[in-house]
C-alpha positions as a Markdown table, in Angstrom:
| # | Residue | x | y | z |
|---|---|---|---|---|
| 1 | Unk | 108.8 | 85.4 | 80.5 |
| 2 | Unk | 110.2 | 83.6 | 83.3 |
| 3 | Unk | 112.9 | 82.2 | 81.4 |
| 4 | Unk | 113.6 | 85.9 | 80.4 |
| 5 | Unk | 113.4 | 87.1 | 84.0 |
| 6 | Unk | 115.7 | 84.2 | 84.8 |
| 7 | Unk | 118.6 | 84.5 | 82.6 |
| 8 | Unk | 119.4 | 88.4 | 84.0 |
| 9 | Unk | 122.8 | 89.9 | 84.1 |
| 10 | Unk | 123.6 | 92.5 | 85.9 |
| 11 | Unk | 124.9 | 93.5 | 82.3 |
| 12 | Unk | 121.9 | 93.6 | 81.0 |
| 13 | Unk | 120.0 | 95.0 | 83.4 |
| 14 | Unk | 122.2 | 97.9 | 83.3 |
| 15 | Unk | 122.2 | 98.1 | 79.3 |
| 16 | Unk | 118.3 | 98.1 | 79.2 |
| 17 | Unk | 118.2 | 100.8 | 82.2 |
| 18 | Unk | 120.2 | 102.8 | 80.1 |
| 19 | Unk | 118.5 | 102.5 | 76.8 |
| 20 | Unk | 115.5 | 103.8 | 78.8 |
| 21 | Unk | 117.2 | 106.8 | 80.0 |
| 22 | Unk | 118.0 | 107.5 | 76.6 |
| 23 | Unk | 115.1 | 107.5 | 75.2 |
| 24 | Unk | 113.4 | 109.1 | 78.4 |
| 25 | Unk | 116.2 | 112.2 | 77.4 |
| 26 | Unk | 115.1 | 112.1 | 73.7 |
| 27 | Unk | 111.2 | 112.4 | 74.0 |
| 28 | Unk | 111.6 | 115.2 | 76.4 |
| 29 | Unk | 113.8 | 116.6 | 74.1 |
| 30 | Unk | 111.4 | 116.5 | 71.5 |
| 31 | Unk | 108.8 | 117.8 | 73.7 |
| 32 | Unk | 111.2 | 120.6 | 74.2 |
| 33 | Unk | 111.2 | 121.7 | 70.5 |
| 34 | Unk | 107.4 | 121.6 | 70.0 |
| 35 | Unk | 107.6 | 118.0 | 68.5 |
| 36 | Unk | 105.9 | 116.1 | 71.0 |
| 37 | Unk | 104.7 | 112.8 | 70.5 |
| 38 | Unk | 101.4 | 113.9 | 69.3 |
| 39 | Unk | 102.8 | 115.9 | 66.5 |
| 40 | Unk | 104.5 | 112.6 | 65.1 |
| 41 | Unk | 101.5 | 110.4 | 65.8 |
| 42 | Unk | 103.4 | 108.7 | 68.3 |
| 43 | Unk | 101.7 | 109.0 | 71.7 |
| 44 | Unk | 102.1 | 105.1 | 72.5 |
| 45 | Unk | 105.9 | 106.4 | 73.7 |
| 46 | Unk | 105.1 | 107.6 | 77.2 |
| 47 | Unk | 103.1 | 104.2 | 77.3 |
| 48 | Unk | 105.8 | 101.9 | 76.2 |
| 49 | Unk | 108.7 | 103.9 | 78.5 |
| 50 | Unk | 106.2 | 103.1 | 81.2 |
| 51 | Unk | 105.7 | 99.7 | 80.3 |
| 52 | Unk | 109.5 | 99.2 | 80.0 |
| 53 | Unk | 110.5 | 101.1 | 83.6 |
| 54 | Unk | 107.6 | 98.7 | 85.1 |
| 55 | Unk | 109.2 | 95.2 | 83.8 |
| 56 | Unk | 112.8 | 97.0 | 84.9 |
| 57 | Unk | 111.4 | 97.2 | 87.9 |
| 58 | Unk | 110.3 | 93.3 | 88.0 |
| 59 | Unk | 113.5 | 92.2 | 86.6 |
| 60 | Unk | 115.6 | 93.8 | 88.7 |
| 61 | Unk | 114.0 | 93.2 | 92.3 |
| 62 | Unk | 114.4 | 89.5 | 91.3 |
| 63 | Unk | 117.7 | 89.7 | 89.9 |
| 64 | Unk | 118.8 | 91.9 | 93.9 |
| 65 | Unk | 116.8 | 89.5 | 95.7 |
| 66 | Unk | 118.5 | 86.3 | 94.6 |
| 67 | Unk | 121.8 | 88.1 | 94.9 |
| 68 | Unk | 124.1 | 85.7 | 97.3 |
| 69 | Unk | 123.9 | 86.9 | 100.9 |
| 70 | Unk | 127.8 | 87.9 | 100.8 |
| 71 | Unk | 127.1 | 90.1 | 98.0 |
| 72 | Unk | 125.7 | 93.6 | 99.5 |
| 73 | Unk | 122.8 | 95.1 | 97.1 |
| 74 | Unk | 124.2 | 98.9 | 98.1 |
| 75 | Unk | 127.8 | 97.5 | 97.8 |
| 76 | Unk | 128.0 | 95.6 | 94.9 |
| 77 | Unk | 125.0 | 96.7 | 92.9 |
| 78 | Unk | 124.6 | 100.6 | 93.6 |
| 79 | Unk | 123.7 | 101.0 | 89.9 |
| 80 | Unk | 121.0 | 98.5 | 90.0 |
| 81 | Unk | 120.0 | 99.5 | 92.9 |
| 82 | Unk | 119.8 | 103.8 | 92.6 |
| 83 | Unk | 117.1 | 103.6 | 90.2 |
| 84 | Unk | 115.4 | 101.4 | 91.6 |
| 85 | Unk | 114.9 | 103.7 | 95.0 |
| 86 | Unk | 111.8 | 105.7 | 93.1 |
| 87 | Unk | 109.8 | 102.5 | 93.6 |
| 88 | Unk | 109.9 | 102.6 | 97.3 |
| 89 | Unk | 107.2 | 106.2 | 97.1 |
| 90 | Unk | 104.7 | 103.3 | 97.3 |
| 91 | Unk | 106.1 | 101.1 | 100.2 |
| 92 | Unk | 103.7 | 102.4 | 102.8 |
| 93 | Unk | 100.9 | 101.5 | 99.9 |
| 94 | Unk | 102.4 | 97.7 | 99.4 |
| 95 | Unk | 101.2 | 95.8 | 102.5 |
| 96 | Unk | 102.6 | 92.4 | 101.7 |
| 97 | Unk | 105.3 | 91.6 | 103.5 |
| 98 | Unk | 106.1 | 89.0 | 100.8 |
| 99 | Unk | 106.2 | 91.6 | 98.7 |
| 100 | Unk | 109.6 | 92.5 | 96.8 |
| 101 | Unk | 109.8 | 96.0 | 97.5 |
| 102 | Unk | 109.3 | 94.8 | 101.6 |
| 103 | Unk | 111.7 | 91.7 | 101.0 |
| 104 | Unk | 114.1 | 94.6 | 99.2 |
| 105 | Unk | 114.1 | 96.8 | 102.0 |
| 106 | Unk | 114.4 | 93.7 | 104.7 |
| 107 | Unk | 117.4 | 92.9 | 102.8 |
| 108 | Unk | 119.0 | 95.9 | 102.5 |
| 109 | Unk | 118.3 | 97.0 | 105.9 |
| 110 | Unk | 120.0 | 93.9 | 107.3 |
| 111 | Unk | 123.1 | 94.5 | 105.2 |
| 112 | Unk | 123.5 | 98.5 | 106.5 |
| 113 | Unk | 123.3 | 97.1 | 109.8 |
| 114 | Unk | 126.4 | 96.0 | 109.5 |
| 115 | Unk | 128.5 | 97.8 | 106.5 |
| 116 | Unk | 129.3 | 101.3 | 106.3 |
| 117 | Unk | 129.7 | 101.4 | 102.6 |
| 118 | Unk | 126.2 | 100.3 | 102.5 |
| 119 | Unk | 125.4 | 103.0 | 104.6 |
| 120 | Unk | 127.7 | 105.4 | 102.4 |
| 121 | Unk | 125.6 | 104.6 | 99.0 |
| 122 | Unk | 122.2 | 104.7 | 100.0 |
| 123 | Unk | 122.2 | 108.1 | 101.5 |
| 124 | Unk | 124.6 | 109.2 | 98.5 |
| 125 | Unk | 122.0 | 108.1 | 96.4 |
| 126 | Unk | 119.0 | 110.5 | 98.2 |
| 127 | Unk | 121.4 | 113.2 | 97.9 |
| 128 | Unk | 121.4 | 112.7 | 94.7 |
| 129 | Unk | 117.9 | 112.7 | 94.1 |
| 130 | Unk | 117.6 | 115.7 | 96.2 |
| 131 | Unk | 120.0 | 117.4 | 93.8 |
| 132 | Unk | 119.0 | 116.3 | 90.0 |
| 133 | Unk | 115.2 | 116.5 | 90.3 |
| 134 | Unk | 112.5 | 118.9 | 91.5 |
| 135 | Unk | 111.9 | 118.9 | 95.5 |
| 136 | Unk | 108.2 | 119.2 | 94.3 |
| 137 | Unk | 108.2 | 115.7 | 92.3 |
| 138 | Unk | 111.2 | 113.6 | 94.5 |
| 139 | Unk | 110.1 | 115.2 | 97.8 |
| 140 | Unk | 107.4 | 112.6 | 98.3 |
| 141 | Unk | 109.7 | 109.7 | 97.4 |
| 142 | Unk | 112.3 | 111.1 | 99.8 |
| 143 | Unk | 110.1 | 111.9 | 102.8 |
| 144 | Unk | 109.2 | 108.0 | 102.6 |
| 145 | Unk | 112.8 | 106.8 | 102.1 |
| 146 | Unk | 113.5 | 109.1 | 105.6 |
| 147 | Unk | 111.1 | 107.7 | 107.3 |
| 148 | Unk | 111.8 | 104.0 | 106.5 |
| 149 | Unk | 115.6 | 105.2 | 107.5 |
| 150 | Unk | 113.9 | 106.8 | 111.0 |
| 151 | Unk | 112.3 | 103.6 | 111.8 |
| 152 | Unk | 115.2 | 101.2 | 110.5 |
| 153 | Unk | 117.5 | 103.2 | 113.1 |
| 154 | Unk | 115.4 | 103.3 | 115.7 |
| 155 | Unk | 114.7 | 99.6 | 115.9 |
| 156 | Unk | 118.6 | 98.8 | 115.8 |
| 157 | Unk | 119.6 | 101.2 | 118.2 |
| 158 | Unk | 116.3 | 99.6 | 120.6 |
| 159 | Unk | 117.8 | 96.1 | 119.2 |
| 160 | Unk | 121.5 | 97.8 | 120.5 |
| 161 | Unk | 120.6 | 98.8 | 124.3 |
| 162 | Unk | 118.4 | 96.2 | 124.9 |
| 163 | Unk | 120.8 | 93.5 | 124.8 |
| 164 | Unk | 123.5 | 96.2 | 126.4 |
| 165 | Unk | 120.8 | 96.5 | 129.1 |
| 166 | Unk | 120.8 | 92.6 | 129.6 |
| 167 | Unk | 124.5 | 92.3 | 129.7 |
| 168 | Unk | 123.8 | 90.1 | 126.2 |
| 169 | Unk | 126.0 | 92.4 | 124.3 |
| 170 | Unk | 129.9 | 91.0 | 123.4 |
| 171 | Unk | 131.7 | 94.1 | 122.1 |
| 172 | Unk | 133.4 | 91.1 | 119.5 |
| 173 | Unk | 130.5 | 90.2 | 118.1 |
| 174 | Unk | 128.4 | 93.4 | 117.8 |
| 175 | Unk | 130.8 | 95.8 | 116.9 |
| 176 | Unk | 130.3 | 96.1 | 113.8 |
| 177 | Unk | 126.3 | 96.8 | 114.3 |
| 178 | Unk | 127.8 | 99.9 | 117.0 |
| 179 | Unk | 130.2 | 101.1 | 114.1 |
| 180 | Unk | 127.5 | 101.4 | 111.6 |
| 181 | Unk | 124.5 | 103.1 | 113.5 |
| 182 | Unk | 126.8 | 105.3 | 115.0 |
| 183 | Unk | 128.5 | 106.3 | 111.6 |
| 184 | Unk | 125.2 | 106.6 | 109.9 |
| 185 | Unk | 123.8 | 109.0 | 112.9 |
| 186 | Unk | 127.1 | 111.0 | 113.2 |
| 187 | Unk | 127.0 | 111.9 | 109.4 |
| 188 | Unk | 123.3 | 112.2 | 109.3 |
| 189 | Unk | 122.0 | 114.3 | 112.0 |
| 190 | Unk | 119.1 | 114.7 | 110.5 |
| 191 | Unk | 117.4 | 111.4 | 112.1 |
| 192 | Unk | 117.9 | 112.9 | 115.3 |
| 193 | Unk | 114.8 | 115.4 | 114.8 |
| 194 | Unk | 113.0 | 111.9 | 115.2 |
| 195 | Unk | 112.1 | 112.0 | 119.4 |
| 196 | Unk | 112.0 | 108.1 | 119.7 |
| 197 | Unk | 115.6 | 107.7 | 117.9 |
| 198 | Unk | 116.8 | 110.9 | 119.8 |
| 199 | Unk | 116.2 | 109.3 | 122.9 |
| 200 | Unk | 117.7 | 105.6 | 122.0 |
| 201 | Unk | 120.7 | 107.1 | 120.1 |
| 202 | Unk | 121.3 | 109.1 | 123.5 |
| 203 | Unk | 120.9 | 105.7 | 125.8 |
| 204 | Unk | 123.4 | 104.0 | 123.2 |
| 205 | Unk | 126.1 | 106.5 | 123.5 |
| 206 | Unk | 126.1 | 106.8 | 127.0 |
| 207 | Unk | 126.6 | 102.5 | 127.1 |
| 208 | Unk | 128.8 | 102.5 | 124.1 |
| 209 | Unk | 130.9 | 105.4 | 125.4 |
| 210 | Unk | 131.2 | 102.6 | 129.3 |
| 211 | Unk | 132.5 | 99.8 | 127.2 |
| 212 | Unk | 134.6 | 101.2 | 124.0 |
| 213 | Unk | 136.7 | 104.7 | 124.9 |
| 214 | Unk | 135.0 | 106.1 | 121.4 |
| 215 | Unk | 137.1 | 107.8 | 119.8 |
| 216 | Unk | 136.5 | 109.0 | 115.5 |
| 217 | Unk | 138.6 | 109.6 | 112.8 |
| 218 | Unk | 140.3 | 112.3 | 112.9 |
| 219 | Unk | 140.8 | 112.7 | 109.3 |
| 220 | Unk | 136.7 | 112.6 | 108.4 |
| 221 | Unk | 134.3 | 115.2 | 109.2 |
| 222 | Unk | 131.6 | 114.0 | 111.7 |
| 223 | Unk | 128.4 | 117.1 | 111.9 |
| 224 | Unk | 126.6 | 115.1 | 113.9 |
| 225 | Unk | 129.2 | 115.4 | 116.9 |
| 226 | Unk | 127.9 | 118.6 | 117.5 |
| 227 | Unk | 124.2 | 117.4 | 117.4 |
| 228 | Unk | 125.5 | 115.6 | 121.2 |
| 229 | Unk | 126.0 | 119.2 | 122.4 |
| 230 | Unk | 122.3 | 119.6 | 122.6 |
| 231 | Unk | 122.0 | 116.3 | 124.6 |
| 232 | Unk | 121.8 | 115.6 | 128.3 |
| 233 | Unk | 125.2 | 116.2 | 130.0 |
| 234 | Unk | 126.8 | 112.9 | 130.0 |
| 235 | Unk | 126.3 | 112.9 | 126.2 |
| 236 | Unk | 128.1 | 116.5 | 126.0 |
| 237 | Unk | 131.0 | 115.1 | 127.6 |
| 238 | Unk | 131.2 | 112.3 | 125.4 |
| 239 | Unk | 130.5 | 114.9 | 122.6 |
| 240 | Unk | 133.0 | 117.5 | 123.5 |
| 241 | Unk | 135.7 | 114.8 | 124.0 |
| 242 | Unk | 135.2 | 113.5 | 120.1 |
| 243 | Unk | 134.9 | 117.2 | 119.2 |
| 244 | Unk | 138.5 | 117.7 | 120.0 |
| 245 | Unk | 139.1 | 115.8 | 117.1 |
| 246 | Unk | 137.6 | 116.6 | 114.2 |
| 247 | Unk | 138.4 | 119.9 | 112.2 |
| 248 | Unk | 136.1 | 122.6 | 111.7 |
| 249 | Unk | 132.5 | 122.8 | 110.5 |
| 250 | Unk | 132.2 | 123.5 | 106.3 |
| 251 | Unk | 130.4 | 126.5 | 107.2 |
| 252 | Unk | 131.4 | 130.7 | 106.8 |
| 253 | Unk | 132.6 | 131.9 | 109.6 |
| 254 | Unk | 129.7 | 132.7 | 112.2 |
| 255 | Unk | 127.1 | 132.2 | 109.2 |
| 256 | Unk | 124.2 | 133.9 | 110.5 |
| 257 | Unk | 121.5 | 131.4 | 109.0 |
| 258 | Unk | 123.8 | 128.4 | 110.4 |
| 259 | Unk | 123.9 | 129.5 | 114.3 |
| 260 | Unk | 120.2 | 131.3 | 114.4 |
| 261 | Unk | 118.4 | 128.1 | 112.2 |
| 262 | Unk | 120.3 | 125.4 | 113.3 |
| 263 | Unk | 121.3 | 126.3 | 116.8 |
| 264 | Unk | 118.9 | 128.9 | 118.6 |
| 265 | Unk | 115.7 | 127.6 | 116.7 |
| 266 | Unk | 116.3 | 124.0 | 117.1 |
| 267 | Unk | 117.6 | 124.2 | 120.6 |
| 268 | Unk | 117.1 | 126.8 | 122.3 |
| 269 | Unk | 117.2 | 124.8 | 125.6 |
| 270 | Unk | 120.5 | 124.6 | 125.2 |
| 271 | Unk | 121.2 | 128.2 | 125.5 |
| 272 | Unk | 118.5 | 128.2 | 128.2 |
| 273 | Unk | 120.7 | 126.0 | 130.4 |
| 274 | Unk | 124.4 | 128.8 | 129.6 |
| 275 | Unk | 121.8 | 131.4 | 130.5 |
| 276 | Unk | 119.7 | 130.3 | 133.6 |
| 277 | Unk | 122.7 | 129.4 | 135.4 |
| 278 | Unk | 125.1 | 132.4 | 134.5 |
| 279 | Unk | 125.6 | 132.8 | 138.0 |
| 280 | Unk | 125.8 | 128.9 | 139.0 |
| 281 | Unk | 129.4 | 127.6 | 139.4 |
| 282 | Unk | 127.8 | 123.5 | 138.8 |
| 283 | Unk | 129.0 | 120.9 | 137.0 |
| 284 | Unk | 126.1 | 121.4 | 134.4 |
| 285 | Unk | 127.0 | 124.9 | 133.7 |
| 286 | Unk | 130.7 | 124.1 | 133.2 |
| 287 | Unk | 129.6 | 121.5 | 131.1 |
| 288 | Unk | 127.3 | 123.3 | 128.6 |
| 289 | Unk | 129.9 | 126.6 | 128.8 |
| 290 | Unk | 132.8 | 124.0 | 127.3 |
| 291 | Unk | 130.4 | 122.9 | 124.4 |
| 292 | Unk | 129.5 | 125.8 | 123.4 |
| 293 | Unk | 132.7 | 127.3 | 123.2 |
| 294 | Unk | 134.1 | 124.1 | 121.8 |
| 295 | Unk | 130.8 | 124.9 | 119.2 |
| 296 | Unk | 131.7 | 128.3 | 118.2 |
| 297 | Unk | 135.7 | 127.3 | 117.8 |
| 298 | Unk | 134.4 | 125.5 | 115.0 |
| 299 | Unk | 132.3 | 127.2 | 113.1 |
């Protein structure tokens, strides 16, 4: 077996995966039609697929693992490494930190930190998920992935403004770390509902915004921009400078459950600030008026 395990290809691994899909596609198609296993005395097939998805599993978190270091697992192995992503439902349930799965997710967590196709793929892949299987079978799976995410983001940006803090920070060097957490934030605004990134990704664009002038791609469509609005001022400022260049939201025009469930349920304190102070002439007030007009320009 070891010599089996060690002679992988990336080939092969892929030819085996998809020999297993195939016959995953045929015994539910047979299952379809009344002819289930039973019927034609073959119920060792859900047993064997099994047996097969578990030693896939095996194989291919050795193969990823011994992958050079210059060779990103999201990057260069995306079909390798997609599948592989249902495993991680029982991360939380593996404590080893020898493990693979945990030496997987070390691995990969190190290489996003740095590269935003990395970033790209892996939440490309949960969207996929999300779209070709049943929210009540993948929900679990996803709610873990999240959460890993949550608490990989967190740490980095804690990692980010803690050196900032000490002055330790060389814009040369760590640039790349600042493009990648704040692309993978500003496309997926969704972390933000986590407090404890919420309040580091807030720290870290006020000390990014001192030392780069950040400025986004005019040409890409950034959601999370808006997110910013709903920050403390100096973030709003910084928000409702990048706002000015990026096009509209991909949403209908005023769509009701848009501006009710994702503005005035989610932050309401935002609107509390416009409203309390309709009479104020401050800085805050002008502030919050110019984002929300900015806001409803776009939608």
């Amino acid at each position: 077996m070891a010599k089996r395990i060690a002679n992988c290809t990336r080939i092969d691994l892929l030819e085996r995966w998809r020999a297993i899909e195939d016959e995953e596609e045929a015994a539910a198609v047979e299952d379809e039609g009344g002819g289930g296993n039973d019927a034609r005395g073959d119920s060792s097939t859900p047993l064997r697929l099994h047996q097969l998805k578990e030693q896939w599993f095996v194989d291919t978190f050795n193969f990823l693992i011994r992958l050079p270091k210059e060779n990103h697992i999201w990057c260069d192995s995306w079909e390798l490494m997609s599948p592989l992503l249902e495993t991680f439902y029982n991360y939380y349930k593996d404590e080893r930190e020898d493990s693979p799965l945990r030496l997987l997710w070390r691995r990969i967590s190190e290489e996003m930190r740095t590269c935003i196709r990395c970033v790209s793929q892996h939440h490309q892949t949960q969207e996929m998920y999300s779209m070709e299987y049943e929210s009540s079978s993948v929900g679990p799976l996803l709610d873990v992935v999240r959460s890993l995410d949550k608490d990989r983001v967190t740490r980095c940006l804690k990692d980010i403004n803690g050196r900032m803090a000490k002055k330790e920070y060389l814009p040369v060097n760590g640039s790349a770390e600042v493009v990648s957490v704040m692309y993978e934030v500003l496309m997926h605004p969704i972390l933000l509902d986590d407090q404890s990134l919420f309040t580091e990704f807030e720290t870290f664009i006020e000390a990014v915004d001192n030392i780069h002038e950040l400025a986004l791609d005019g040409n890409q469509q950034f959601p999370g921009v808006y997110a910013l609005f709903f920050f403390k001022r100096r973030v709003r400022a910084v928000a409702h400078r990048l706002a000015g260049a990026v096009g509209n939201l991909r949403l209908g025009c005023m769509d009701p459950p848009a501006i009710e469930e994702g503005i005035l349920e989610c932050y309401p304190i935002f609107l509390d600030i416009v409203l309390n102070q309709i009479s104020s002439d401050s800085p805050v007030f002008s502030n919050a008026v110019s984002c929300l007009k900015t806001l409803f320009e776009k939608l």
